[in-house]
CSV table of C-alpha atoms in Angstrom, one decimal:
chain,number,residue,atom,x,y,z
A,1,UNK,CA,76.7,144.4,105.3
A,2,UNK,CA,75.8,141.0,106.9
A,3,UNK,CA,72.7,139.0,106.0
A,4,UNK,CA,70.0,138.8,108.6
A,5,UNK,CA,70.2,135.8,110.9
A,6,UNK,CA,66.6,134.5,111.2
A,7,UNK,CA,67.6,131.8,113.8
A,8,UNK,CA,69.3,134.5,115.9
A,9,UNK,CA,66.2,136.7,115.7
A,10,UNK,CA,64.0,133.8,116.7
A,11,UNK,CA,66.2,133.0,119.7
A,12,UNK,CA,66.1,136.6,120.8
A,13,UNK,CA,62.3,136.6,120.5
A,14,UNK,CA,62.0,133.5,122.6
A,15,UNK,CA,64.3,135.0,125.2
A,16,UNK,CA,62.3,138.2,125.3
A,17,UNK,CA,59.0,136.2,125.6
A,18,UNK,CA,60.5,134.1,128.4
A,19,UNK,CA,61.4,137.3,130.3
A,20,UNK,CA,58.0,138.8,129.7
A,21,UNK,CA,56.3,135.6,130.9
A,22,UNK,CA,58.4,135.6,134.1
A,23,UNK,CA,57.6,139.3,134.7
A,24,UNK,CA,53.9,138.8,134.3
A,25,UNK,CA,53.8,135.7,136.4
A,26,UNK,CA,55.8,137.4,139.1
A,27,UNK,CA,53.3,140.4,139.1
A,28,UNK,CA,50.3,138.0,139.3
A,29,UNK,CA,52.0,136.2,142.2
A,30,UNK,CA,52.6,139.5,144.0
A,31,UNK,CA,49.0,140.6,143.5
A,32,UNK,CA,47.8,137.4,145.3
A,33,UNK,CA,50.2,138.3,148.2
A,34,UNK,CA,51.2,134.7,148.8
A,35,UNK,CA,54.7,135.6,149.9
A,36,UNK,CA,56.1,132.9,147.6
A,37,UNK,CA,59.0,133.6,145.2
A,38,UNK,CA,58.9,132.2,141.6
A,39,UNK,CA,61.6,129.7,142.6
A,40,UNK,CA,59.5,128.5,145.6
A,41,UNK,CA,56.5,128.3,143.3
A,42,UNK,CA,58.4,126.0,141.0
A,43,UNK,CA,59.4,123.8,143.8
A,44,UNK,CA,55.8,123.5,145.1
A,45,UNK,CA,54.6,122.6,141.6
A,46,UNK,CA,57.3,120.0,141.3
A,47,UNK,CA,56.5,118.6,144.7
A,48,UNK,CA,52.9,118.2,143.7
A,49,UNK,CA,53.8,115.9,140.9
A,50,UNK,CA,55.2,113.2,143.2
A,51,UNK,CA,53.0,110.4,144.4
A,52,UNK,CA,54.8,110.2,147.7
A,53,UNK,CA,57.1,112.7,149.4
A,54,UNK,CA,60.4,112.9,147.6
A,55,UNK,CA,63.9,113.3,149.0
A,56,UNK,CA,65.6,116.7,148.6
A,57,UNK,CA,68.1,115.1,146.2
A,58,UNK,CA,65.1,114.0,144.0
A,59,UNK,CA,63.8,117.5,143.9
A,60,UNK,CA,67.2,118.9,143.1
A,61,UNK,CA,67.5,116.5,140.2
A,62,UNK,CA,64.0,117.2,138.9
A,63,UNK,CA,64.6,121.0,139.2
A,64,UNK,CA,68.1,120.7,137.7
A,65,UNK,CA,69.7,122.6,140.5
A,66,UNK,CA,72.3,121.9,143.2
A,67,UNK,CA,70.9,120.3,146.4
A,68,UNK,CA,71.9,123.4,148.4
A,69,UNK,CA,69.5,125.5,146.3
A,70,UNK,CA,66.7,123.1,147.3
A,71,UNK,CA,67.6,123.3,150.9
A,72,UNK,CA,67.3,127.1,150.8
A,73,UNK,CA,63.9,126.9,149.1
A,74,UNK,CA,62.6,124.2,151.5
A,75,UNK,CA,63.8,126.3,154.5
A,76,UNK,CA,61.7,129.3,153.3
A,77,UNK,CA,58.7,127.2,152.4
A,78,UNK,CA,58.9,125.3,155.7
A,79,UNK,CA,59.1,128.6,157.7
A,80,UNK,CA,56.0,129.7,155.8
A,81,UNK,CA,54.2,126.4,156.7
A,82,UNK,CA,53.9,125.3,153.1
A,83,UNK,CA,56.0,122.2,153.4
A,84,UNK,CA,57.4,120.0,156.1
A,85,UNK,CA,60.4,117.7,156.4
A,86,UNK,CA,59.4,114.1,157.4
A,87,UNK,CA,61.6,111.1,158.1
A,88,UNK,CA,61.6,108.3,155.5
A,89,UNK,CA,59.7,105.4,157.1
A,90,UNK,CA,62.2,102.9,155.7
A,91,UNK,CA,65.4,104.9,156.6
A,92,UNK,CA,65.1,107.5,159.3
A,93,UNK,CA,68.4,109.1,158.2
A,94,UNK,CA,66.6,110.1,154.9
A,95,UNK,CA,64.4,113.2,155.0
A,96,UNK,CA,61.5,113.6,152.7
A,97,UNK,CA,59.6,116.8,151.8
A,98,UNK,CA,55.8,116.9,151.8
A,99,UNK,CA,53.2,119.5,151.2
A,100,UNK,CA,51.1,120.8,154.1
A,101,UNK,CA,47.5,121.8,153.8
A,102,UNK,CA,48.7,125.4,153.5
A,103,UNK,CA,51.0,124.3,150.7
A,104,UNK,CA,48.2,122.7,148.8
A,105,UNK,CA,46.1,125.9,149.2
A,106,UNK,CA,49.0,127.9,148.0
A,107,UNK,CA,49.3,125.7,145.0
A,108,UNK,CA,45.6,126.3,144.1
A,109,UNK,CA,46.4,130.1,144.3
A,110,UNK,CA,49.5,129.6,142.2
A,111,UNK,CA,47.6,127.8,139.5
A,112,UNK,CA,45.1,130.7,139.5
A,113,UNK,CA,47.9,133.2,139.2
A,114,UNK,CA,49.5,131.3,136.3
A,115,UNK,CA,46.2,131.0,134.6
A,116,UNK,CA,45.6,134.7,134.9
A,117,UNK,CA,49.1,135.4,133.6
A,118,UNK,CA,48.6,133.0,130.6
A,119,UNK,CA,45.3,134.7,129.8
A,120,UNK,CA,47.1,138.1,129.8
A,121,UNK,CA,50.0,136.9,127.6
A,122,UNK,CA,47.8,135.0,125.1
A,123,UNK,CA,45.0,137.6,124.9
A,124,UNK,CA,46.1,138.9,121.5
A,125,UNK,CA,45.9,135.5,119.9
A,126,UNK,CA,42.9,133.8,118.4
A,127,UNK,CA,41.9,130.3,119.3
A,128,UNK,CA,43.5,129.0,116.1
A,129,UNK,CA,46.7,130.9,116.7
A,130,UNK,CA,46.8,129.4,120.3
A,131,UNK,CA,46.4,125.9,118.9
A,132,UNK,CA,49.2,126.5,116.3
A,133,UNK,CA,51.5,128.0,119.1
A,134,UNK,CA,50.8,125.0,121.3
A,135,UNK,CA,51.8,122.6,118.6
A,136,UNK,CA,55.0,124.6,117.8
A,137,UNK,CA,55.9,124.8,121.5
A,138,UNK,CA,55.3,121.0,121.9
A,139,UNK,CA,57.7,120.4,119.0
A,140,UNK,CA,60.3,122.7,120.5
A,141,UNK,CA,60.0,121.2,124.0
A,142,UNK,CA,59.9,117.6,123.0
A,143,UNK,CA,62.2,117.7,120.1
A,144,UNK,CA,61.9,116.4,116.6
A,145,UNK,CA,60.1,113.1,116.1
A,146,UNK,CA,58.1,113.3,119.3
A,147,UNK,CA,54.4,112.4,119.1
A,148,UNK,CA,52.7,115.8,119.2
A,149,UNK,CA,49.3,114.2,119.2
A,150,UNK,CA,49.4,112.7,122.7
A,151,UNK,CA,47.5,115.6,124.2
A,152,UNK,CA,50.1,116.5,126.7
A,153,UNK,CA,50.0,120.0,128.1
A,154,UNK,CA,51.9,121.0,131.2
A,155,UNK,CA,51.5,124.3,132.9
């Protein structure tokens, strides 16, 4: 008989939670009828973090995907009117991606869907448990030795 593997159990729990979070977020997105996939949602959220329109290569690097994947996502979002390709003012051969007004409106809806999904997922936890979970997740995300008291929270 082998001894229980607590780290293996934790890893499995994290994977199951991740899948549950994705399912619930997808359901909340579908209920809002935005016509945006989870991958497109991620691209829009990433795009919103830039101060000026990024290049597709910048998006691919930030999303940790191949540039072709970004092209496919941008094609779909552009067809839906959420983003547009614009020439770089300094180098017209370079194309940048910017949010449209419809894209910004979609982002507001996406944030609402994510907030609703988070409320559903976290509902069984008390405020104290949520604070502990947040601290633990910060440690896991940032790694050991990171300053957990900097107040960062990304959603």
